């Protein structure tokens, strides 16, 4: 395996060693890599295959699926990737962070912090408590708007237009609050090596505004919980706990799995077991997101009122003097960067990334074949929070 | 149930905003900067080339806001006549980070309410009047974008959304060979700027 740093089937292959990345910090281990066998697709009478994508209004980002159906029923779905491969090339630290933010723009904070944790831990930089605090507030704001957006997409797929527009209104308000606080609606440029953008709003004014939005969110949720239509439409895409063993984030928590990287350092405020909900359906993944939005707001309040210690506690596994694996809980789950640096040039020499989407796509594929028809595709897909930009990044981050 | 939505709606009131009253988001944080610090070399003589600026924030911590960028969008050629029918938009992601896609999608937000102008999205390029392109145009998506463009009926216009599709921004840009009629700068541009550009392209303002 020589000099490579690559991620393959959820293993990091680096300098002749292999590390199983798991779906959270708990399941990381130094384990021998085993090759996966190619999937066999049955070709018999009655099975029809069609290509869905790469350009279609139903999918936000360009990608495609080979969908195998028998009558109305979906038998198998195979992702076709490679469409969004960009020329991603890391270099000096500042530029690399900017690129990481733009791998998946709506997860900009998570990608930037994960990469920064890696760089800072190799360089033995310990950011101040204030820097950590601002990063944590921003990553919770990122979680709130992404969860809201996925709920919007679920309502859209289910033609629940009134609820959809109510959530969209809130989503826009949250983006504007991001802009007022940090100068960018999607929080680009928030942070760099040992540095953050100075907030442009007084934190207590920000908190008041957030409280008002959360109160509004609470009322909308109360009405939505009474909606039989929502309950019926989203009862699809079941994923049992066993099937979800390699899934991460809200998708795993919606299938009773107690995984959340944040619990390793702020257990009191991230009650992972409190999220575990319902029956592993698309509905339960939506419920998890609803609860997490409220918990993120509480977490932000606790951070601003200094109830949480912001001592540096990054989740890294050291590989060598110049290389680490770093992980963070992105809105869709465990996000992993492996980085080797050139100390003298202050540059990234090698990098690999395993997104949460790379794990959740497997969960989606398992759940969509359970008595699902094509109209269930979107409810199900959106409920996993799969993002194609990070899944299909290409360049330095191309997975083999 | 529907009564509850109705009551909530009455209590909240109208949330749609007058376009004139919404300031474009990214205008406020472009400020004077040291040209050498800009990661995409888009500052010269105190002027920011909005076709390249990735809104990285490096030059925005200065208090000395000196630039008034009128150039948030630029129209190369409008429709010959004012369009009297509804306008349909087909969006293609040519390799974006998704933020541009999300801001385009956000135009249907009741705050912006795209439909009040008789404009809506279509899933079929054969019905589309406008092609919105986001992202760097990867080699794999280039043929699909061309097919989408060629299947659109005349008269048709192309709008590039975001610096990735205009200049590549921080990435290398692919070449799709489709000439644009309008560009909307920003990383990502905000919904109000995109909407104003579209209205202007269609002769509606
Ligand atoms: S905000 Fe734009 S002009 Fe300023 S440094 Fe960044 S890319 Fe350059
Ligand atoms: S212009 Fe910026 S926001 Fe838009 S796709 Fe490119 S990197 Fe993302």
XYZ file of C-alpha atoms and ligand atoms in Angstrom:
621
model
C 0.000 0.000 0.000
C 3.107 2.194 0.225
C 2.634 5.930 0.511
C -1.068 6.250 -0.070
C -3.667 7.802 2.196
C -7.022 6.623 0.951
C -10.396 5.627 2.302
C -11.954 2.441 1.021
C -15.115 0.761 2.310
C -14.906 2.733 5.567
C -11.248 1.806 6.185
C -8.382 4.270 6.138
C -5.406 2.783 4.310
C -2.233 4.604 5.253
C 1.419 3.648 4.989
C 0.747 -0.067 4.968
C -1.676 -0.022 7.935
C -5.465 -0.108 7.895
C -7.922 1.438 10.338
C -11.622 0.686 10.538
C -13.375 4.049 10.913
C -16.729 2.825 12.232
C -19.729 5.126 12.557
C -18.633 7.124 15.614
C -15.615 7.630 17.808
C -16.619 4.555 19.819
C -16.267 2.108 16.955
C -12.829 3.151 15.639
C -10.243 0.351 15.641
C -6.994 -0.727 14.113
C -8.308 -3.619 12.053
C -7.154 -5.571 9.033
C -8.810 -4.432 5.821
C -11.088 -6.911 4.096
C -12.159 -6.480 0.495
C -15.871 -6.250 -0.277
C -17.213 -8.426 -3.051
C -18.930 -6.876 -6.036
C -22.690 -6.769 -5.847
C -24.642 -9.202 -7.914
C -27.687 -7.802 -9.656
C -30.257 -10.339 -10.656
C -31.313 -10.130 -14.280
C -34.464 -12.131 -14.686
C -37.790 -11.709 -16.372
C -39.886 -8.897 -15.020
C -36.983 -6.923 -13.619
C -36.648 -3.549 -15.222
C -33.725 -1.191 -14.771
C -33.764 2.546 -15.349
C -31.325 5.361 -14.690
C -32.665 8.130 -12.457
C -30.524 11.269 -12.769
C -28.052 12.911 -12.999
C -30.131 15.995 -13.828
C -33.623 15.822 -12.436
C -35.723 18.204 -10.430
C -36.314 15.567 -7.761
C -32.664 15.488 -6.710
C -31.083 18.643 -5.286
C -27.564 17.702 -6.354
C -26.409 15.989 -9.528
C -26.055 12.266 -9.125
C -27.714 9.200 -10.516
C -29.233 5.914 -9.434
C -29.725 2.702 -11.285
C -33.137 1.663 -10.058
C -34.247 -1.990 -10.465
C -37.975 -2.510 -10.264
C -40.369 -5.397 -10.483
C -43.735 -3.951 -11.345
C -44.062 -1.010 -8.970
C -41.782 -2.449 -6.336
C -38.172 -1.310 -6.015
C -35.866 -4.351 -5.883
C -32.506 -2.635 -5.707
C -30.889 0.761 -6.120
C -27.265 1.287 -7.101
C -25.671 4.724 -6.809
C -23.808 6.034 -9.850
C -21.200 8.487 -8.642
C -18.449 10.516 -10.272
C -20.634 13.286 -11.662
C -19.601 15.862 -9.090
C -15.875 15.150 -8.977
C -14.216 18.533 -8.641
C -10.490 19.223 -8.834
C -10.075 19.322 -5.071
C -6.438 20.038 -4.240
C -5.404 20.955 -0.746
C -2.401 23.215 -0.194
C -1.540 25.736 2.481
C -3.726 25.688 5.578
C -5.791 28.818 4.913
C -6.694 27.800 1.389
C -7.338 24.190 2.428
C -9.893 25.285 4.999
C -11.669 27.392 2.375
C -11.765 24.400 0.059
C -13.028 22.129 2.854
C -15.890 24.581 3.492
C -16.878 24.329 -0.155
C -16.791 20.545 -0.409
C -20.296 20.565 1.024
C -21.340 24.190 1.465
C -24.200 23.427 3.821
C -21.798 21.495 6.097
C -19.078 24.163 5.802
C -18.504 24.499 9.548
C -18.259 20.747 10.140
C -15.781 20.206 7.321
C -13.693 23.207 8.340
C -13.576 22.232 12.019
C -12.791 18.597 11.316
C -9.877 19.602 9.085
C -8.751 22.271 11.545
C -8.808 19.870 14.481
C -6.453 17.661 12.506
C -4.082 20.484 11.545
C -4.111 22.099 14.987
C -3.530 18.860 16.826
C -0.498 17.952 14.684
C 0.869 21.476 15.053
C 0.219 21.355 18.829
C -1.973 24.437 18.686
C -4.513 24.684 21.504
C -7.217 27.185 20.520
C -8.609 29.426 23.256
C -11.901 28.618 24.969
C -13.514 31.485 23.103
C -12.533 30.046 19.737
C -13.917 26.634 20.711
C -17.113 28.215 21.985
C -17.750 30.139 18.753
C -17.012 27.028 16.690
C -19.465 25.010 18.771
C -22.190 27.665 18.481
C -21.683 27.800 14.717
C -21.805 24.040 14.331
C -25.083 23.893 16.273
C -26.494 26.677 14.063
C -25.412 24.600 11.086
C -27.233 21.596 12.545
C -30.406 23.654 13.096
C -30.638 25.039 9.573
C -29.732 21.735 7.909
C -32.277 19.806 9.952
C -34.888 22.438 9.130
C -34.025 22.176 5.463
C -34.410 18.397 5.453
C -37.759 18.694 7.203
C -38.753 21.174 4.463
C -37.708 18.615 1.825
C -39.749 15.903 3.558
C -42.831 18.125 3.651
C -42.265 19.006 -0.010
C -42.038 15.331 -0.981
C -45.248 14.660 0.934
C -47.053 17.682 -0.607
C -47.647 19.083 2.877
C -47.350 22.589 1.479
C -48.562 24.633 4.447
C -46.094 22.966 6.787
C -43.391 23.202 4.127
C -43.752 26.971 3.787
C -43.947 27.488 7.549
C -40.636 25.638 7.985
C -39.119 27.466 5.017
C -39.929 30.781 6.611
C -38.100 29.705 9.771
C -35.212 28.339 7.752
C -34.744 31.710 6.042
C -34.818 33.465 9.424
C -32.092 31.145 10.719
C -29.932 31.791 7.635
C -30.356 35.522 8.161
C -29.409 35.133 11.809
C -26.251 33.294 10.699
C -25.474 36.206 8.406
C -26.098 38.819 11.088
C -23.930 36.962 13.575
C -21.030 35.742 11.467
C -21.292 37.609 8.150
C -22.249 34.643 6.004
C -25.565 32.847 5.673
C -23.864 29.458 5.300
C -21.118 30.349 7.786
C -18.275 30.309 5.248
C -15.111 32.002 6.459
C -16.047 31.455 10.096
C -12.816 29.911 11.198
C -9.242 29.204 10.246
C -6.128 27.969 12.054
C -6.417 29.183 15.667
C -8.749 31.952 14.576
C -12.449 32.782 14.317
C -14.474 35.605 12.818
C -15.531 38.003 15.526
C -19.312 37.770 16.016
C -21.072 40.868 14.731
C -23.979 40.678 17.154
C -24.046 40.809 20.916
C -24.477 37.183 21.991
C -27.440 37.943 24.241
C -29.283 39.745 21.452
C -28.549 36.761 19.214
C -29.918 34.416 21.871
C -33.125 36.441 22.178
C -33.665 36.263 18.432
C -32.997 32.529 18.435
C -35.469 32.051 21.314
C -38.218 33.780 19.348
C -37.574 31.525 16.357
C -37.558 28.422 18.545
C -40.894 29.418 20.115
C -42.318 29.676 16.606
C -40.791 26.294 15.751
C -42.492 24.804 18.825
C -45.937 26.005 17.716
C -45.496 24.663 14.198
C -44.354 21.310 15.565
C -47.390 21.110 17.873
C -49.681 21.516 14.871
C -47.669 19.079 12.779
C -47.790 16.359 15.430
C -51.573 16.313 14.932
C -51.229 15.634 11.233
C -52.354 12.128 10.344
C -51.271 12.733 6.752
C -47.677 13.259 7.802
C -47.740 10.186 10.019
C -49.074 8.041 7.178
C -46.839 9.346 4.406
C -43.586 9.093 6.300
C -44.143 5.590 7.628
C -41.822 4.140 5.048
C -38.166 3.200 4.647
C -37.818 1.100 7.788
C -34.327 0.336 9.002
C -33.872 -2.048 11.904
C -31.193 -1.578 14.516
C -29.131 -4.423 13.025
C -29.345 -2.952 9.545
C -28.362 0.462 10.890
C -25.146 -0.754 12.523
C -23.014 1.096 9.979
C -25.253 4.136 9.613
C -24.516 7.385 11.433
C -26.067 10.604 12.754
C -29.824 11.206 13.006
C -30.413 8.282 10.636
C -28.774 5.894 13.128
C -30.489 7.503 16.105
C -33.827 7.084 14.345
C -33.120 3.353 14.350
C -32.395 3.076 18.070
C -28.611 3.389 17.771
C -26.925 5.308 20.553
C -24.230 7.109 18.547
C -23.373 10.781 18.660
C -19.772 12.008 18.665
C -20.748 15.036 20.727
C -21.602 12.898 23.749
C -17.905 12.203 24.226
C -17.367 15.754 25.445
C -20.726 17.303 26.349
C -22.746 14.344 27.567
C -25.020 16.349 29.848
C -26.334 18.451 26.973
C -26.463 15.812 24.280
C -28.557 13.014 25.702
C -28.030 10.565 22.867
C -30.385 8.042 24.410
C -33.049 10.746 24.526
C -32.991 10.961 20.752
C -33.534 7.312 20.119
C -36.962 7.196 18.783
C -39.838 5.309 17.365
C -39.577 2.645 14.718
C -36.692 3.204 12.316
C -38.918 4.737 9.615
C -38.470 7.993 7.695
C -40.877 9.496 10.235
C -38.626 8.570 13.134
C -35.664 10.175 11.367
C -37.729 13.361 11.039
C -38.654 13.174 14.742
C -35.005 12.838 15.676
C -34.235 15.985 13.719
C -37.079 17.882 15.377
C -35.758 16.985 18.827
C -32.208 17.799 17.821
C -33.172 21.270 16.627
C -34.580 22.008 20.087
C -31.563 20.476 21.813
C -29.127 22.437 19.641
C -30.872 25.669 20.670
C -30.554 24.634 24.334
C -26.924 23.774 23.779
C -26.250 27.205 22.276
C -27.915 28.835 25.277
C -25.755 26.774 27.638
C -22.636 27.722 25.691
C -23.427 31.426 25.795
C -24.215 31.341 29.511
C -20.933 29.458 30.136
C -22.631 26.356 31.550
C -20.442 24.216 29.299
C -16.714 24.133 29.541
C -15.130 24.965 26.209
C -11.776 23.437 26.945
C -10.204 21.993 23.845
C -11.249 18.334 23.541
C -10.949 17.330 19.918
C -11.572 13.791 18.739
C -8.352 12.725 17.068
C -6.428 9.479 16.639
C -2.740 10.020 16.052
C -1.245 8.015 13.175
C 2.294 9.419 13.249
C 4.114 12.615 14.157
C 2.726 14.320 11.102
C -0.574 12.565 10.596
C -3.899 12.220 12.434
C -7.462 11.149 11.954
C -9.958 13.749 13.156
C -13.710 13.387 13.524
C -16.708 15.555 14.267
C -20.475 15.137 14.432
C -21.756 16.902 11.297
C -25.527 17.466 10.877
C -25.777 14.075 9.153
C -23.385 12.254 11.485
C -19.781 11.248 11.931
C -17.409 13.075 9.545
C -13.782 11.915 9.366
C -10.681 13.595 7.941
C -7.284 11.928 7.801
C -4.475 14.384 7.214
C -0.709 14.312 6.831
C 1.053 17.654 6.873
C 4.354 19.087 5.700
C 5.444 20.892 8.862
C 8.035 23.132 7.260
C 5.832 24.352 4.457
C 2.681 24.528 6.638
C 0.859 22.629 3.985
C -1.345 19.574 3.749
C 0.614 16.810 2.075
C -2.014 14.086 1.963
C -5.669 14.001 2.910
C -8.608 11.640 2.885
C -12.178 12.209 3.989
C -15.038 9.844 4.943
C -18.321 11.686 4.973
C -21.429 10.792 6.931
C -23.202 10.456 3.589
C -20.835 7.634 2.579
C -22.273 5.583 5.461
C -25.872 6.717 5.250
C -26.181 5.836 1.605
C -25.967 2.150 2.638
C -28.814 2.636 5.098
C -30.898 4.260 2.394
C -30.274 1.378 0.007
C -31.318 -1.177 2.609
C -34.474 0.684 3.558
C -35.745 1.563 0.078
C -36.169 -2.074 -0.969
C -38.684 -2.878 1.760
C -42.003 -2.782 -0.001
C -41.200 0.632 -1.388
C -42.464 2.022 -4.640
C -40.899 4.890 -6.549
C -42.995 7.579 -4.834
C -41.325 6.578 -1.540
C -37.893 7.316 -2.987
C -37.780 10.998 -2.023
C -39.235 10.696 1.502
C -36.698 8.077 2.182
C -33.688 9.647 0.528
C -34.120 13.035 2.228
C -34.654 11.433 5.640
C -31.072 10.085 5.597
C -29.530 13.517 5.016
C -27.306 12.263 2.212
C -25.228 15.039 0.613
C -23.617 14.371 -2.747
C -20.930 17.076 -2.702
C -19.112 15.362 0.155
C -19.913 11.856 -1.043
C -18.582 12.469 -4.515
C -15.845 15.047 -3.896
C -13.095 13.711 -6.150
C -9.576 15.135 -6.548
C -7.398 14.625 -3.459
C -10.421 13.190 -1.661
C -11.374 10.630 -4.247
C -12.035 7.329 -2.547
C -10.755 4.266 -4.324
C -55.902 20.401 11.872
C -56.459 22.795 8.970
C -58.091 25.218 11.458
C -54.876 25.230 13.451
C -52.823 26.076 10.371
C -55.307 28.811 9.510
C -55.104 30.322 12.996
C -51.326 30.152 12.935
C -51.312 31.799 9.497
C -53.594 34.609 10.651
C -51.477 35.175 13.723
C -48.236 35.324 11.760
C -49.652 37.513 8.991
C -48.039 38.034 5.596
C -44.371 37.109 5.579
C -43.647 37.897 1.936
C -41.341 40.876 1.664
C -41.168 43.638 -0.905
C -38.065 42.960 -3.002
C -37.072 46.618 -2.846
C -36.882 46.450 0.928
C -34.456 43.497 1.091
C -30.803 44.461 0.898
C -28.686 41.950 -1.008
C -26.904 39.996 1.645
C -23.314 39.979 0.508
C -23.105 43.657 -0.299
C -22.523 44.630 3.283
C -19.350 42.757 3.955
C -17.094 43.593 1.091
C -14.496 45.979 2.431
C -11.120 47.437 1.673
C -8.422 44.773 1.746
C -4.825 44.048 1.063
C -4.813 42.571 -2.417
C -2.115 40.012 -1.621
C -4.284 38.401 1.065
C -7.130 37.593 -1.274
C -7.029 33.834 -1.989
C -8.425 34.225 -5.496
C -6.585 37.416 -6.500
C -9.718 39.367 -7.133
C -8.727 42.694 -5.601
C -6.918 45.308 -7.625
C -6.785 49.070 -7.008
C -9.328 48.706 -4.228
C -11.781 47.152 -6.650
C -13.244 43.699 -6.053
C -13.968 41.569 -9.091
C -17.265 40.028 -8.079
C -16.905 37.380 -10.786
C -14.138 35.868 -8.671
C -14.851 36.846 -5.037
C -15.635 33.761 -2.959
C -16.788 35.811 0.054
C -14.111 34.191 2.161
C -14.329 36.876 4.791
C -10.624 37.777 4.883
C -11.240 41.332 3.769
C -14.442 41.807 5.673
C -13.092 42.241 9.168
C -11.941 45.710 8.290
C -14.202 48.553 9.373
C -13.307 50.542 6.306
C -16.106 49.494 3.988
C -15.292 51.410 0.862
C -16.740 49.394 -1.933
C -20.216 49.674 -3.212
C -20.531 46.750 -5.549
C -23.267 47.407 -8.035
C -22.051 44.425 -9.931
C -23.827 41.661 -8.039
C -25.344 40.519 -11.286
C -24.768 41.426 -14.899
C -27.084 40.957 -17.854
C -25.464 40.325 -21.207
C -28.631 40.068 -23.278
C -32.267 40.258 -22.270
C -35.210 38.569 -23.998
C -36.114 40.572 -27.116
C -39.667 41.099 -25.996
C -41.214 41.225 -22.558
C -42.436 37.721 -21.755
C -46.157 37.694 -21.207
C -46.629 34.051 -20.201
C -45.407 32.218 -17.097
C -41.671 31.611 -16.969
C -40.203 28.192 -16.234
C -36.749 27.568 -14.833
C -34.663 24.412 -15.164
C -31.764 24.186 -12.706
C -28.611 22.172 -13.333
C -25.990 21.487 -10.720
C -22.754 21.277 -12.680
C -20.672 20.289 -9.650
C -21.601 22.683 -6.859
C -21.173 22.575 -3.094
C -24.991 22.689 -2.807
C -25.161 26.144 -1.180
C -25.995 27.761 -4.538
C -28.663 25.091 -5.129
C -30.143 25.781 -1.703
C -30.330 29.525 -2.352
C -32.032 28.909 -5.704
C -34.503 26.561 -4.013
C -35.024 29.225 -1.364
C -36.626 31.542 -3.932
C -39.870 29.602 -3.378
C -39.667 30.576 0.290
C -42.773 32.612 1.209
C -40.383 35.434 2.138
C -39.373 35.742 -1.545
C -42.322 33.979 -3.170
C -41.102 33.388 -6.699
C -44.583 32.430 -7.857
C -45.979 35.936 -7.323
C -44.026 36.923 -10.472
C -45.462 34.044 -12.505
C -42.180 32.147 -12.337
C -41.789 28.526 -11.312
C -39.400 25.586 -11.555
C -39.822 22.762 -14.014
C -38.316 19.291 -13.960
C -38.212 19.133 -17.733
C -35.856 21.285 -19.843
C -38.293 20.968 -22.763
C -40.642 23.286 -20.877
C -37.998 25.704 -19.668
C -37.308 29.310 -20.651
C -34.320 29.754 -18.358
C -31.406 27.455 -17.612
C -29.730 28.147 -14.269
C -26.244 26.634 -13.959
C -24.421 26.228 -10.644
C -21.040 24.652 -9.897
C -17.728 24.260 -11.680
C -19.017 22.155 -14.641
C -17.314 18.813 -14.232
C -16.332 16.756 -17.264
C -18.962 14.160 -16.360
C -21.814 16.673 -16.209
C -20.873 18.735 -19.224
C -22.614 16.435 -21.768
C -25.782 16.296 -19.655
C -25.887 20.094 -19.401
C -25.485 20.415 -23.166
C -28.354 17.971 -23.763
C -30.545 19.923 -21.346
C -29.668 23.197 -23.087
C -30.275 21.839 -26.563
C -33.667 20.449 -25.648
C -34.945 23.811 -24.407
C -37.261 25.627 -26.841
C -36.419 29.094 -28.205
C -36.296 31.795 -26.948
C -34.110 30.617 -24.070
C -31.605 32.213 -21.755
C -28.758 30.918 -19.603
C -27.936 32.256 -16.146
C -24.758 31.335 -14.270
C -25.291 31.331 -10.534
C -22.322 31.701 -8.182
C -18.609 32.201 -8.776
C -17.980 28.496 -9.354
C -19.986 28.576 -12.554
C -18.616 31.987 -13.581
C -14.890 31.691 -12.922
C -14.447 28.502 -10.887
C -13.945 30.471 -7.651
C -11.498 28.526 -5.545
C -11.684 25.471 -7.812
C -10.645 24.950 -11.418
C -13.534 25.581 -13.728
C -14.515 23.267 -16.548
C -15.659 24.664 -19.880
C -19.154 23.917 -21.078
C -19.124 26.053 -24.202
C -22.588 27.441 -23.484
C -22.593 31.226 -23.601
C -24.430 32.861 -20.758
C -26.904 35.722 -20.918
C -26.643 36.663 -17.272
C -24.238 36.074 -14.381
C -25.049 36.319 -10.690
C -21.978 36.723 -8.485
C -21.604 35.476 -4.913
C -20.580 32.379 -3.049
C -23.442 31.704 -2.889
C -25.526 34.616 -4.195
C -28.526 35.260 -1.972
C -32.086 34.580 -3.184
C -32.990 38.243 -3.568
C -30.042 38.898 -5.903
C -30.875 35.829 -7.998
C -34.509 36.868 -8.168
C -33.690 40.454 -9.160
C -31.344 39.186 -11.882
C -34.048 36.905 -13.302
C -36.685 39.634 -13.236
C -34.334 42.015 -14.945
C -33.349 39.419 -17.585
C -37.020 38.833 -18.354
C -37.752 42.561 -18.575
C -40.013 42.458 -15.547
C -38.397 45.338 -13.648
S -13.972 38.323 0.511
Fe -13.631 38.261 -1.706
S -12.392 40.043 -2.153
Fe -12.238 39.685 0.040
S -10.400 38.454 0.265
Fe -12.151 37.042 0.148
S -12.292 36.504 -2.014
Fe -10.986 38.310 -1.874
S -20.189 29.527 -5.840
Fe -19.683 29.085 -3.699
S -21.662 28.500 -2.857
Fe -21.865 28.340 -5.061
S -21.359 26.229 -5.557
Fe -19.455 27.416 -5.709
S -18.506 27.192 -3.704
Fe -20.630 26.619 -3.467
